[in-house]
Amino acid sequence: EPRTPNPELDLNGRPGVIGRADRFVETEPDFAPLAKRLLGQTWFVEKLDHAFSLANAKGDRSDLPQSGPKGASHKSDLSPSGLTFVTLAGELLEPDGTLVVGPRSVSTGLISRRSQLRALGVQLGELETAIGTAQNTFVELDERIAAEQLAVDNLSAEHQRTAAALAENRLAVAAAEQRRSQLDQQRAALDVELQDARRQYADAAGSLTETQQKRRQTDATLAEMESCVERIGREIEELEARRLAADRETTEIKVELAKSEERLRNLHSRMRQFEDSRQERQRAIEEARQQLTEGIERSEVSRRDVLRAEAEIADLYLRKETFAAETVGLIERREELHRRRSELAPEVQKIRGRIRKQEEKMHAAELSATEIRHERSALAGRIREDYGIELAELEHDFSDEEQRRREVVQQEIEELRQKIGNLGNVNLEALDELDQLETRHKLLAGQYHDLSSAKSSLEKIIEKINVNSRRLFSETLDTVRGHFQSLFRDLFGGGRADIVMEEDADVLDSGIEILARPPGKEPRSISLLSGGEKTLTCVALLLAIFRSRPSPFCVLDEVDAALDEANIDRFTQVLKGFLAWTQFIIVTHSKKTMTCADTIYGVTMQESGVTKQVSVRFEDVSEDGEILADRAADDGEPQAA
């Protein structure tokens, strides 16, 4: 039932009285009786003196003190009027005379906490509004930063282009300055040469006058000498005719002498070769005899080794039989041990299970003991830090009074813990953590933006490269396909060939299939073609690729080895179509291929292990590519050209 205040104890209008506490509380109508019951006997006054005056006025004794000491509790013998007084400074005067003073934050009641929660709720709403505004501002700032970063990137690119242009201009200016200095030097040199030329011109003018005088004198003398020259000319003509006849005879003698010397050199060379061959054969015979002697000795040693090995094998067979008998005994022993182990295995498993359970129990007990010791040490540390009490000093038998006081203290501790729990946890480092998180968010946001920009740039570059690669690959493939079809028909004298890509596949990942059908054939696989047809197909493909991007030189090594003369003829005709922009170096043994060459270099091996280059003149080669007999006898036939 609600406890209504006594109308006789109404203190409104008294000096220092502010009002009754329940009138300052806003609550729902359903809870108004509760507010009156809790706060109907509590009055707000301005000062502690007013509280004592009002309490004395309502009590039976008038010798109460007018004020109490700060920070202490005071007992009085007031009559139980049931009124509680609270001052603006936070002092509390209980009905039994107890006076509680001190800072306001020391003891906060449910009402003050509710007021604080209401104020904190308002602040929380304001902070949430500010956070929303800050987030919107943050998003706008991110957008502005992205736009500014894009502008900075554009300016950086423009700066790089400008720097490159500036460097080129500086190089051009430096080159022009260097050229100007060179031209200045050349001009100075030309000025010096011009002065020299002028001096030479003056000297030449004086010399010209003297020369003209001498010329007139010489003309007279020349007329006299011309008659003598005519006479001497006739004599010279006769002597020249005799000299020409003698020169022809001398040339014929020199030609014969050169031929004789060349034959002599060839004979000496062949003699040296024969002598070297004879010495080499003699050395080979001596080495063979020595090897034969060594072989006989090794054969005798091997025979003795075979006899020794046979004796060892017989001994090993005896030891093998002994070991086999011992092995049988050991196998039986092992089987017996296996049977015993199988019989003891269940019992061992049971023992191991019991041991494992005991170990688990011991481990759990040790963990519990460790936790208890850790908790005890933590509690002892907290008691030491908070109250300055050593827990070890209190470990003794307590009396009944101490035990009762201990229970009271423990109950008070539980109540305080419950109150602290109701308050909730307070994170004092929340602001620092918020600053750190904001800093980290800014850093990560910047890194994320950079990575996103780099990813977008790379994706654009990759897409551009893929597009260009597909375009270049398709264009090159079309060009090579056209050249391949044309060269295939030229090499085979007809037929059909093509290069086909896989269907429904990306150009950069698709495979390529080569189709080749010589005239008169319909092979289903390239493996059904002959060796020459495979060679011509490969040559057509290589030359098609080469024609799409030619080079000044091309080396072909034994490409005509599997071709007959008809195919070689078509092969050489195709190569002649490339001679307008490419020079071919062909290594071959085919005489048919040699006939189409402009220059031939032969390589022969007249001595064992020694190659020699032989030059062949075209007048020494017949119409069908055969080297003349006398040239082959002198120099040897070339093996490759």
XYZ file of C-alpha atoms in Angstrom:
641
model
C 0.000 0.000 0.000
C 1.276 3.531 -0.733
C 2.609 5.350 2.282
C 1.238 8.852 2.098
C 3.152 11.609 3.840
C 1.883 12.878 7.167
C 0.069 16.182 6.581
C 1.281 17.403 9.946
C 4.914 17.088 8.668
C 4.406 19.289 5.605
C 7.484 21.569 5.521
C 6.603 23.716 2.511
C 7.257 27.365 3.217
C 9.839 26.732 5.934
C 13.213 28.532 5.624
C 15.633 26.689 3.343
C 13.071 24.077 2.196
C 13.021 23.410 -1.549
C 10.389 20.724 -1.714
C 9.501 17.098 -1.279
C 11.519 14.651 -3.400
C 8.554 12.792 -4.991
C 7.366 16.065 -6.535
C 10.566 16.337 -8.543
C 10.144 12.921 -10.183
C 8.420 12.373 -13.525
C 6.884 8.897 -13.866
C 3.968 7.009 -15.351
C 0.645 7.278 -13.491
C 0.817 3.574 -12.637
C 4.082 4.087 -10.786
C 3.122 7.289 -8.913
C 2.323 5.375 -5.652
C 5.768 3.795 -5.804
C 7.426 7.203 -6.118
C 5.426 8.511 -3.143
C 6.285 5.460 -1.078
C 9.998 5.723 -1.804
C 10.466 9.515 -1.766
C 7.472 10.827 0.240
C 9.525 11.181 3.477
C 12.539 12.866 1.753
C 12.852 16.692 1.623
C 15.308 18.820 -0.348
C 16.840 21.736 1.598
C 19.440 24.300 0.671
C 22.008 23.774 3.436
C 22.854 21.334 6.161
C 21.985 23.949 8.853
C 18.403 24.012 7.576
C 18.253 20.205 7.779
C 19.426 20.216 11.416
C 16.984 22.996 12.320
C 14.037 21.152 10.830
C 15.091 17.887 12.476
C 15.460 19.597 15.871
C 12.089 21.275 15.462
C 10.437 17.913 15.008
C 12.408 16.093 17.778
C 11.935 16.022 21.561
C 15.430 17.400 22.376
C 16.895 20.743 21.407
C 20.569 20.126 22.249
C 21.454 18.710 18.791
C 24.471 20.204 16.977
C 23.719 22.575 14.139
C 26.253 21.026 11.773
C 28.447 17.932 11.496
C 31.982 17.381 10.338
C 32.673 16.859 6.636
C 33.292 13.364 5.367
C 31.899 11.601 8.525
C 28.694 10.062 9.918
C 26.959 11.595 12.964
C 24.421 9.913 15.281
C 21.719 11.960 16.978
C 18.839 11.163 19.366
C 16.154 12.711 17.145
C 12.656 11.389 17.595
C 11.677 9.058 14.774
C 9.797 11.530 12.667
C 10.577 9.477 9.570
C 11.915 12.437 7.509
C 15.078 12.398 5.435
C 16.802 15.650 4.399
C 19.064 16.110 1.335
C 21.027 19.312 0.736
C 22.101 20.859 -2.553
C 25.704 19.907 -1.661
C 24.713 16.240 -1.569
C 24.645 15.778 2.240
C 22.129 13.257 3.558
C 20.527 13.370 7.044
C 18.761 10.093 7.881
C 15.708 9.914 10.240
C 17.859 8.128 12.872
C 20.311 11.035 12.891
C 22.916 9.467 10.577
C 24.684 12.138 8.523
C 26.373 11.112 5.226
C 28.619 13.698 3.588
C 31.263 13.649 0.856
C 31.611 13.991 -2.959
C 28.504 13.456 -5.062
C 30.142 10.769 -7.194
C 30.897 8.544 -4.196
C 27.344 7.219 -3.904
C 24.955 7.467 -6.794
C 21.478 6.157 -6.448
C 19.118 4.652 -8.944
C 17.464 8.003 -9.698
C 20.722 9.796 -10.423
C 21.885 6.916 -12.631
C 18.598 7.031 -14.501
C 19.033 10.777 -15.027
C 22.561 10.157 -16.214
C 21.345 7.432 -18.560
C 18.720 9.795 -19.941
C 21.371 12.474 -20.495
C 23.726 9.919 -21.987
C 20.908 8.737 -24.273
C 20.454 12.296 -25.527
C 24.220 12.624 -25.991
C 24.269 9.255 -27.742
C 21.607 10.417 -30.192
C 23.575 13.597 -30.838
C 26.772 11.582 -31.297
C 25.009 9.186 -33.694
C 23.751 12.168 -35.674
C 27.286 13.625 -35.671
C 28.699 10.248 -36.696
C 26.208 10.028 -39.584
C 27.148 13.522 -40.665
C 30.843 12.653 -40.324
C 30.343 9.480 -42.360
C 28.603 11.428 -45.115
C 31.426 13.952 -44.977
C 33.919 11.074 -45.045
C 32.267 9.593 -48.164
C 32.290 13.021 -49.829
C 35.939 13.462 -48.866
C 36.747 9.998 -50.311
C 35.066 10.983 -53.565
C 36.926 14.282 -53.613
C 40.190 12.478 -52.821
C 39.544 9.999 -55.661
C 38.835 12.877 -58.064
C 41.919 14.763 -56.856
C 44.013 11.569 -57.148
C 42.801 11.092 -60.731
C 43.701 14.701 -61.466
C 47.100 14.174 -59.822
C 47.664 11.044 -61.954
C 46.759 12.992 -65.094
C 49.046 15.832 -64.058
C 51.819 13.323 -63.283
C 51.457 11.766 -66.728
C 51.433 15.229 -68.297
C 54.480 16.130 -66.199
C 56.313 13.029 -67.376
C 55.483 13.792 -71.015
C 56.576 17.401 -70.537
C 59.775 16.264 -68.813
C 60.507 13.870 -71.696
C 59.870 16.640 -74.240
C 62.044 19.005 -72.201
C 64.854 16.418 -72.099
C 64.595 15.949 -75.872
C 64.652 19.714 -76.392
C 67.655 20.023 -74.123
C 69.435 17.283 -76.084
C 68.537 19.044 -79.327
C 69.801 22.376 -77.948
C 73.017 20.710 -76.746
C 73.483 19.091 -80.168
C 72.844 22.437 -81.873
C 75.328 24.168 -79.566
C 77.902 21.481 -80.294
C 77.206 21.782 -84.037
C 77.535 25.587 -83.812
C 80.888 25.286 -82.022
C 82.057 22.841 -84.698
C 80.911 25.226 -87.422
C 82.739 28.086 -85.693
C 85.904 26.006 -85.617
C 85.429 25.065 -89.283
C 84.856 28.732 -90.167
C 88.065 29.746 -88.401
C 89.946 27.008 -90.239
C 88.398 28.129 -93.548
C 89.443 31.710 -92.830
C 93.025 30.549 -92.327
C 92.842 28.468 -95.526
C 91.387 31.472 -97.394
C 94.313 33.639 -96.331
C 96.749 30.902 -97.412
C 94.914 30.603 -100.736
C 95.179 34.332 -101.315
C 98.924 34.231 -100.633
C 99.239 31.238 -102.950
C 97.212 33.116 -105.591
C 99.589 36.068 -105.449
C 102.598 33.761 -105.731
C 100.917 31.864 -108.578
C 100.277 35.141 -110.487
C 103.985 35.983 -110.368
C 104.895 32.439 -111.360
C 102.389 32.600 -114.238
C 104.200 35.585 -115.810
C 107.516 33.811 -115.598
C 105.968 30.626 -116.962
C 104.462 32.407 -119.951
C 107.920 33.688 -120.884
C 109.392 30.228 -120.481
C 106.513 28.769 -122.538
C 107.320 30.940 -125.519
C 110.919 29.744 -125.337
C 109.760 26.167 -124.931
C 107.420 26.311 -127.956
C 110.378 27.035 -130.162
C 112.343 24.199 -128.648
C 109.256 21.890 -128.879
C 108.985 22.391 -132.625
C 112.544 21.204 -133.022
C 111.953 18.212 -130.763
C 108.763 17.072 -132.520
C 110.717 16.142 -135.598
C 113.074 14.103 -133.412
C 110.081 12.458 -131.669
C 108.590 11.292 -134.943
C 111.821 9.588 -135.831
C 112.156 7.997 -132.401
C 108.439 6.908 -132.531
C 109.044 4.797 -135.575
C 111.955 3.091 -133.832
C 109.775 2.495 -130.711
C 107.041 0.818 -132.793
C 109.526 -1.674 -134.144
C 110.850 -2.423 -130.634
C 107.273 -2.779 -129.261
C 106.422 -5.415 -131.856
C 109.491 -7.398 -130.825
C 108.568 -7.003 -127.103
C 104.998 -8.304 -127.640
C 106.291 -11.405 -129.345
C 108.714 -12.018 -126.451
C 105.882 -11.446 -123.895
C 103.674 -14.061 -125.537
C 106.468 -16.600 -125.398
C 107.156 -15.701 -121.716
C 103.426 -16.033 -120.792
C 103.219 -19.485 -122.345
C 106.317 -20.562 -120.431
C 104.930 -19.141 -117.130
C 101.600 -20.946 -117.624
C 103.376 -24.242 -118.197
C 105.615 -23.592 -115.197
C 102.603 -22.747 -112.960
C 100.822 -25.926 -114.036
C 103.918 -27.965 -113.356
C 104.400 -26.351 -109.932
C 100.727 -26.939 -109.079
C 100.995 -30.617 -110.082
C 104.207 -30.905 -108.104
C 102.572 -29.391 -105.021
C 99.639 -31.746 -105.379
C 101.991 -34.726 -105.709
C 103.994 -33.621 -102.657
C 100.772 -33.140 -100.725
C 99.478 -36.576 -101.679
C 102.866 -38.078 -100.825
C 102.749 -36.487 -97.394
C 99.227 -37.783 -96.965
C 100.308 -41.304 -97.979
C 103.270 -41.118 -95.590
C 101.050 -39.887 -92.765
C 98.542 -42.626 -93.535
C 101.298 -45.265 -93.540
C 102.653 -44.014 -90.192
C 99.139 -43.899 -88.773
C 98.492 -47.481 -89.946
C 101.830 -48.570 -88.459
C 100.903 -46.980 -85.157
C 97.505 -48.642 -85.330
C 99.158 -52.046 -85.921
C 101.478 -51.529 -82.943
C 98.541 -50.472 -80.767
C 96.564 -53.539 -81.923
C 99.492 -55.845 -81.061
C 99.830 -54.226 -77.643
C 96.101 -54.515 -77.085
C 96.236 -58.181 -78.149
C 98.990 -58.877 -75.585
C 97.068 -57.041 -72.893
C 93.912 -58.935 -73.872
C 95.690 -62.293 -73.482
C 96.951 -61.259 -70.049
C 93.488 -60.030 -69.042
C 91.987 -63.296 -70.318
C 94.356 -65.295 -68.086
C 93.555 -63.076 -65.113
C 89.852 -63.419 -65.871
C 90.141 -67.207 -66.028
C 91.804 -67.264 -62.608
C 89.136 -64.884 -61.302
C 86.429 -67.202 -62.656
C 87.948 -70.185 -60.840
C 88.220 -68.176 -57.634
C 84.634 -66.963 -58.033
C 83.392 -70.554 -58.581
C 85.099 -71.611 -55.349
C 83.539 -68.694 -53.510
C 80.139 -69.552 -54.999
C 80.430 -73.139 -53.732
C 81.318 -71.821 -50.270
C 78.426 -69.385 -50.424
C 76.024 -72.198 -51.394
C 77.091 -74.118 -48.265
C 76.581 -70.995 -46.114
C 73.237 -70.436 -47.820
C 72.028 -73.919 -46.823
C 73.148 -73.271 -43.219
C 71.398 -69.929 -43.180
C 68.272 -71.513 -44.704
C 68.114 -74.020 -41.835
C 68.591 -71.226 -39.289
C 65.949 -69.182 -41.115
C 63.401 -71.995 -40.788
C 64.006 -72.111 -37.005
C 63.771 -68.349 -36.718
C 60.547 -68.314 -38.746
C 59.003 -70.883 -36.403
C 60.179 -68.826 -33.413
C 58.674 -65.679 -34.986
C 55.345 -67.448 -35.552
C 55.296 -68.532 -31.908
C 56.038 -64.972 -30.769
C 53.309 -63.649 -33.076
C 50.789 -66.043 -31.508
C 51.800 -64.976 -27.995
C 51.601 -61.321 -28.948
C 48.118 -61.879 -30.414
C 47.000 -63.533 -27.169
C 48.409 -60.721 -25.012
C 47.228 -57.884 -27.251
C 43.662 -57.530 -25.751
C 45.024 -57.449 -22.201
C 47.643 -54.880 -23.235
C 44.936 -52.751 -24.833
C 42.866 -52.863 -21.618
C 45.857 -51.879 -19.506
C 46.708 -49.077 -21.890
C 43.103 -47.868 -21.744
C 43.154 -47.783 -17.953
C 46.500 -46.017 -17.983
C 45.206 -43.475 -20.490
C 42.112 -42.798 -18.326
C 44.257 -42.373 -15.219
C 46.536 -40.033 -17.135
C 43.535 -38.017 -18.319
C 42.223 -37.771 -14.736
C 45.648 -36.727 -13.482
C 45.943 -34.175 -16.281
C 42.484 -32.766 -15.468
C 43.360 -32.608 -11.753
C 46.634 -30.860 -12.535
C 44.809 -28.362 -14.752
C 42.249 -27.695 -12.017
C 45.004 -27.281 -9.414
C 46.877 -24.949 -11.727
C 43.759 -22.850 -12.344
C 43.014 -22.694 -8.591
C 46.595 -21.672 -7.825
C 46.457 -19.060 -10.567
C 43.133 -17.694 -9.277
C 44.454 -17.656 -5.683
C 47.589 -15.774 -6.720
C 45.499 -13.332 -8.791
C 43.123 -12.747 -5.871
C 46.024 -12.320 -3.439
C 47.547 -9.764 -5.809
C 44.269 -7.869 -6.126
C 43.767 -7.858 -2.326
C 47.337 -6.678 -1.879
C 46.914 -3.883 -4.444
C 43.387 -2.777 -3.418
C 43.461 -3.167 0.377
C 47.132 -3.565 1.288
C 46.405 -6.951 2.955
C 48.684 -9.954 2.625
C 46.571 -13.069 2.190
C 49.243 -15.228 3.831
C 48.849 -13.334 7.118
C 45.151 -14.207 7.262
C 45.644 -17.953 6.923
C 44.796 -18.969 10.535
C 41.797 -20.251 12.450
C 39.050 -17.655 12.794
C 36.991 -17.095 15.926
C 33.189 -16.956 15.856
C 33.183 -13.171 15.891
C 35.734 -12.997 13.067
C 33.784 -15.591 11.127
C 30.564 -13.587 11.564
C 32.283 -10.364 10.487
C 33.796 -12.241 7.548
C 30.329 -13.355 6.434
C 29.011 -9.796 6.734
C 31.936 -8.468 4.711
C 31.473 -11.226 2.126
C 27.773 -10.356 1.814
C 28.645 -6.676 1.351
C 31.244 -7.619 -1.256
C 28.606 -9.642 -3.143
C 26.203 -6.692 -3.073
C 28.896 -4.339 -4.338
C 29.820 -6.766 -7.104
C 26.168 -6.973 -8.106
C 25.951 -3.168 -8.232
C 29.164 -2.977 -10.268
C 27.784 -5.632 -12.599
C 24.594 -3.604 -13.062
C 26.671 -0.592 -14.022
C 28.338 -2.528 -16.850
C 31.873 -2.397 -18.155
C 33.527 0.920 -18.899
C 36.192 0.921 -21.594
C 38.524 3.810 -20.750
C 40.625 3.243 -23.865
C 37.690 3.463 -26.289
C 38.702 6.919 -27.591
C 42.300 5.856 -28.211
C 41.065 2.718 -29.922
C 38.665 4.835 -32.008
C 41.526 7.130 -33.092
C 43.674 4.122 -33.955
C 40.825 2.507 -35.894
C 40.124 5.730 -37.787
C 43.817 6.103 -38.646
C 43.981 2.490 -39.753
C 40.726 2.905 -41.709
C 42.161 5.897 -43.548
C 45.370 3.992 -44.315
C 43.513 0.885 -45.472
C 41.039 2.989 -47.468
C 43.933 4.697 -49.250
C 45.630 1.380 -49.917
C 42.340 -0.112 -51.111
C 41.817 2.808 -53.449
C 45.381 2.473 -54.787
C 44.955 -1.267 -55.270
C 41.587 -0.770 -56.953
C 43.081 1.821 -59.300
C 46.077 -0.415 -60.030
C 43.769 -3.375 -60.613
C 41.592 -1.354 -62.989
C 44.673 -0.114 -64.846
C 46.102 -3.616 -65.123
C 42.782 -5.016 -66.310
C 42.581 -2.299 -68.966
C 46.183 -2.968 -70.043
C 45.580 -6.736 -70.143
C 42.379 -6.252 -72.130
C 44.194 -3.938 -74.548
C 47.065 -6.431 -74.923
C 44.598 -9.284 -75.495
C 42.710 -7.278 -78.121
C 45.942 -6.334 -79.926
C 47.273 -9.895 -79.595
C 44.075 -11.364 -81.042
C 44.126 -8.864 -83.882
C 47.831 -9.403 -84.676
C 47.500 -13.178 -84.364
C 44.458 -13.262 -86.663
C 46.131 -10.997 -89.222
C 49.367 -13.006 -89.133
C 47.480 -16.303 -89.351
C 45.499 -15.093 -92.377
C 48.714 -13.920 -94.058
C 50.573 -17.175 -93.319
C 47.530 -19.227 -94.465
C 47.496 -17.488 -97.856
C 51.269 -17.926 -98.334
C 51.061 -21.564 -97.167
C 48.324 -22.432 -99.673
C 50.228 -20.763 -102.529
C 53.622 -22.322 -101.678
C 52.040 -25.764 -101.128
C 50.577 -25.705 -104.651
C 53.927 -24.538 -106.083
C 55.907 -27.261 -104.282
C 53.467 -30.114 -105.044
C 52.312 -28.921 -108.449
C 48.729 -28.766 -107.181
C 46.843 -30.117 -104.211
C 45.237 -28.262 -101.330
C 46.474 -27.177 -97.896
C 45.085 -25.036 -95.123
C 45.648 -23.917 -91.508
C 42.517 -24.262 -89.359
C 41.927 -23.063 -85.773
C 39.828 -24.879 -83.188
C 36.163 -23.929 -83.139
C 34.491 -22.265 -80.144
C 37.822 -21.396 -78.510
C 39.622 -18.199 -77.675
C 42.141 -17.129 -80.295
C 44.926 -16.886 -77.709
C 44.214 -20.367 -76.255
C 43.072 -22.322 -79.307
C 45.103 -24.974 -81.070
C 46.004 -25.007 -84.776
C 45.442 -27.900 -87.185
C 47.418 -28.203 -90.431
C 45.618 -29.851 -93.385
C 47.724 -31.118 -96.321
C 46.273 -32.999 -99.330
C 48.784 -33.551 -102.179
C 47.329 -33.938 -105.692
C 45.770 -37.356 -106.219
C 45.641 -38.231 -102.482
C 43.104 -37.860 -99.702
C 45.045 -38.753 -96.522
C 43.111 -38.609 -93.275
C 46.242 -38.102 -91.183
C 49.573 -36.421 -91.839
C 51.272 -39.654 -90.719
C 50.027 -41.276 -93.957
C 52.182 -38.947 -96.083
C 55.555 -40.095 -97.355
C 58.835 -38.688 -96.056
C 59.259 -36.364 -99.032
C 55.659 -35.118 -98.770
C 56.087 -34.415 -95.056
C 59.314 -32.545 -95.820
C 57.677 -30.433 -98.550
C 54.737 -29.651 -96.252
C 57.092 -28.480 -93.492
C 59.145 -26.455 -95.990
C 55.958 -24.827 -97.315
C 54.871 -23.869 -93.785
C 58.319 -22.506 -92.836
C 58.635 -20.511 -96.046
C 55.082 -19.168 -95.568
C 56.023 -17.878 -92.114
C 59.301 -16.541 -93.546
C 57.459 -14.763 -96.388
C 55.107 -13.033 -93.921
C 58.147 -11.492 -92.185
C 61.290 -11.979 -94.310
C 64.906 -11.294 -93.310
C 68.018 -10.506 -95.397
C 69.585 -13.942 -94.766
C 68.269 -17.482 -94.358
C 70.217 -20.681 -93.607
C 68.750 -24.038 -94.717
C 70.521 -27.152 -93.444
C 69.845 -30.449 -95.298
C 66.185 -29.576 -96.010
C 66.327 -31.449 -99.350
C 67.776 -34.685 -97.962
C 64.469 -36.603 -98.320
C 63.498 -35.119 -101.712
C 63.918 -36.644 -105.151
C 65.130 -34.652 -108.167
C 61.644 -33.597 -109.295
C 60.773 -32.247 -105.862
C 64.206 -30.584 -105.593
C 63.549 -28.831 -108.899
C 60.243 -27.400 -107.595
C 61.948 -26.546 -104.291
C 64.696 -24.532 -106.020
C 62.133 -22.760 -108.212
C 60.264 -21.643 -105.068
C 63.493 -20.393 -103.498
C 64.232 -18.264 -106.564
C 61.049 -16.321 -105.845
C 62.619 -15.156 -102.535
C 65.938 -13.942 -104.034
C 64.649 -10.408 -104.591
C 64.991 -9.646 -100.841
C 66.729 -12.662 -99.210
C 70.040 -14.452 -99.670
C 69.980 -18.208 -98.938
C 72.844 -20.268 -97.554
C 72.058 -23.940 -98.216
C 73.962 -26.882 -96.766
C 73.317 -29.840 -99.071
C 74.730 -33.009 -100.659
C 72.388 -32.805 -103.652
C 74.067 -31.941 -106.963
C 70.696 -30.816 -108.303
C 70.523 -28.160 -105.595
C 74.132 -27.104 -106.285
C 73.276 -26.306 -109.907
C 71.012 -23.412 -108.874
C 73.644 -21.754 -106.626
C 75.562 -18.617 -107.559
C 78.566 -19.506 -105.374
C 79.665 -22.929 -104.101
C 81.981 -23.716 -101.181
C 82.907 -27.357 -100.769
C 84.081 -29.010 -97.580
C 86.005 -32.279 -97.796
C 87.900 -34.504 -95.346
C 91.034 -35.718 -97.132
C 92.684 -36.520 -93.788
C 91.027 -38.375 -90.950
C 89.422 -35.870 -88.558
C 90.593 -32.805 -90.553
C 88.165 -30.878 -92.771
C 89.323 -28.690 -95.617
C 87.507 -25.993 -97.579
C 87.688 -26.278 -101.358
C 86.580 -23.506 -103.690
C 85.043 -24.613 -106.975
C 84.985 -22.413 -110.056
C 81.829 -22.609 -112.164
C 83.848 -23.373 -115.300
C 84.947 -26.578 -113.544
C 81.304 -27.748 -113.171
C 79.464 -29.468 -116.004
C 75.882 -28.826 -117.090
C 74.472 -31.582 -114.858
C 76.346 -30.408 -111.732
C 79.244 -32.939 -111.989
C 82.737 -31.662 -111.175
C 85.189 -32.237 -114.013
C 87.507 -35.216 -113.650
C 90.808 -33.294 -113.668
C 89.482 -30.871 -111.014
C 88.225 -33.743 -108.859
C 91.627 -35.448 -109.150
C 93.454 -32.282 -108.096
C 91.304 -30.956 -105.261
C 88.941 -33.729 -104.244
C 85.124 -33.695 -104.583
C 83.286 -31.381 -102.134
C 80.939 -33.134 -99.757
C 78.588 -30.221 -99.005
C 77.813 -26.907 -100.612
